[in-house]
Steps between C-alpha positions, in 0.01 A plus 500: 500500500863626508580267212210648300615856573852418386360353178293808410791713363614213279142448382461869417831494311386199299170669417680819394737298285206320339331834430813626323494193276128519428389407151551787255198660340567377148328692224741447210846355443752724326786335308847643442673436169834322532628644174833684494437876487721777358567760768474779240688758706339409832674358802407154623334654806289728281380207289414295809309795646303536174412129515403515866787275612693549821452605861268790410259279304142488626484132403778243531589294193531123523698253289323169439672180393381146427778249570484123552126505560516779761390862492754749636431863581758760603533877509611628160870596510460793263708596197868520426686710246716356227691676224420437137733475204619841383363575153753705302234580243277650770730643766216709639301191596461413867665161536392418856225251573298385799416134553364288789765432764500121453734248339186314389192726484194383696195363326305821559498816713177654628348704780163559664450876446296715738122497463378846404665760723623247754831568673685198364460175310476149633792325667547126456687230689825393332684169478388163368124514482304212656253351255432218260719406204216422257692496168215359291392568143137614488238418238127547476339325798821487707436512876731509803417501872727720711553484876659826614528575871217263586260655248390308191476660157415366155682634194331434164574559133230536239501598135246599235434232240517558127267317260629144497580495872856638504595776744527844342853644527511785751186380681657323798399644838615413853265542795537424871230444762509428875264334744340836582645709215331556167696406183742767382688527171874451558591558134245588234467420133682717246391558142748421222750297703605151391684280750703182480470432873358656817602392850455576871840501671434607860217576741536665841415808705753758382313803639397350836127567458394135537413457131714313245736672256645336188803489272402394147686423179380522139697398192387676183457314173816674375708398805513813718428429869282708736534478878201655675446583867134520603417610856177561688388860535341669800150445354558126441561528125844451342772723354773372267831607356758313298814484290571347158823317420612408149741204524626570144630846602465654151648834403232768523528818295298814447523788256276806508596631157561872456424577865820323606724701268322826587556435870872433446533823298321696771724351769819588312379850405425580863831372631703761694806420289579300186603139548841388374506245222728196520613272222607161628716258300331183386680171551357359179247604239139448602352181358162551338220269611452205267149428377448179308228620264550213259551130541343419838286816490156370400253752642532880482224746582218250446157622612362264765206704632299811413181659629201325342289678241243714676655421837294181535695255714452125506695236697724253321828470310573807288834393352660158483817448300821298505859602431830311511828587668815286493298207372242523780134588449327762720129585508374850586145558627314825558165437664227692680429328831181566703589653837292613796343844501278641769478727802801486731426367849758495776871582479697441182853543373595574140848370410783750458574441131632701206244719327259317270521158663178330600208742512185617672284227353195547284421130485774403253879507533763451229750221573798445268680169552767279343484123474782251437521123552189486716596796721284813480610827663311829525728785394268798514164581660341834416171672423288391207447847350794727418536857383708405199608191315574250391702312761807361322746221569860433396686178571846364426855575605419861585804571716772301326526248785405205282193433718137555415361841601141624476394867497145638517410863427163665561334822610255435785424867562521823304858617444643210701683231306622180667772260392569176689765238428564141610795262448500119491527371857769254602289302746268199466126553472534866404529651154578873527639747754409871510801713413369855447199728527503843338236773504523790257274793581456771239501874557 
């Protein structure tokens, strides 16, 4: 009896500790962009407060990493300030930036925000998460049994078939079911998306509610990679968030036309005092960019796709032509590919891509690809109908490097022109590497 009485305080402490670590009431997952941000006159503390980061935040942020087949979760360290390069042409510009306080940024940062008017968001365990390293590519009919904490679950993949029996791009769906739990959609279908590969990386109980959570990976047809976290919600359904990584790391640019210059004029006119002007000596005369518009330049502004007459779309190859560069033959294809369209069920994640890439569906998606010596690579995936046209292509030594470059220009939406460029890759099994993406938005 005395032994039991002595054990009661410890038991109560354990129960209290367990209550503090109870499973959070997950409604949604909220991601945090890891992009570098200009401080624009604010202090670092002011920016963090605006983002809900820090001790006063109602919901803690977590940094998730996937390393060596293990899922790691830690409290997000916050942001750090770094100075930018002083621009003598724009001395009024704020040259301070805020970036994540990591030597190598985590895979993603997210939080479980409060539900409704709740006092605070969900708190998660940190460290190396126990679970299963699945790391399997999924296709239609794929099935995997999971044993998590003594409970058995079945994870399945299914896709919608096109005429002829092939799976429709964008139609893959993942569902999970337990011995006494009805099937739930872990990641739903998404209209207009075309993937090279889809995989399940990890399964485990991240939120501590007894139901499995998942880390997924999708590789788009054009090479960008999505990592998606899908966790069980309080009602048994799933919520998802994700991040998109482009391994090519192209230069991204944006111009908003007259609005940009008007804003600069307004900013200077409202300055409390005029800015001094500096003239710096130049070490050598500027070298103009070299464009080889003759010789190896074989394609310039060639129309490869335009809206069909009357807006009537039909699948199939719309342009197929060959050009030569440095004695090598390259084939360009522009084709309308059937993709899934339908009502969204379950959580989804649309990749974080430059404007105009991929699309919302409609049953057909435009895919532009290049083919050389038996290797075919998708360069561009976008919507089938555009606000203006035609889509044009240039190819040759566009940057004076002596290597093949390809540029595609089109206008997917009113007053928004896109220009993308690729350069010949220096690696086996791959033809082109993305080098730039530029969006020009009119006034």
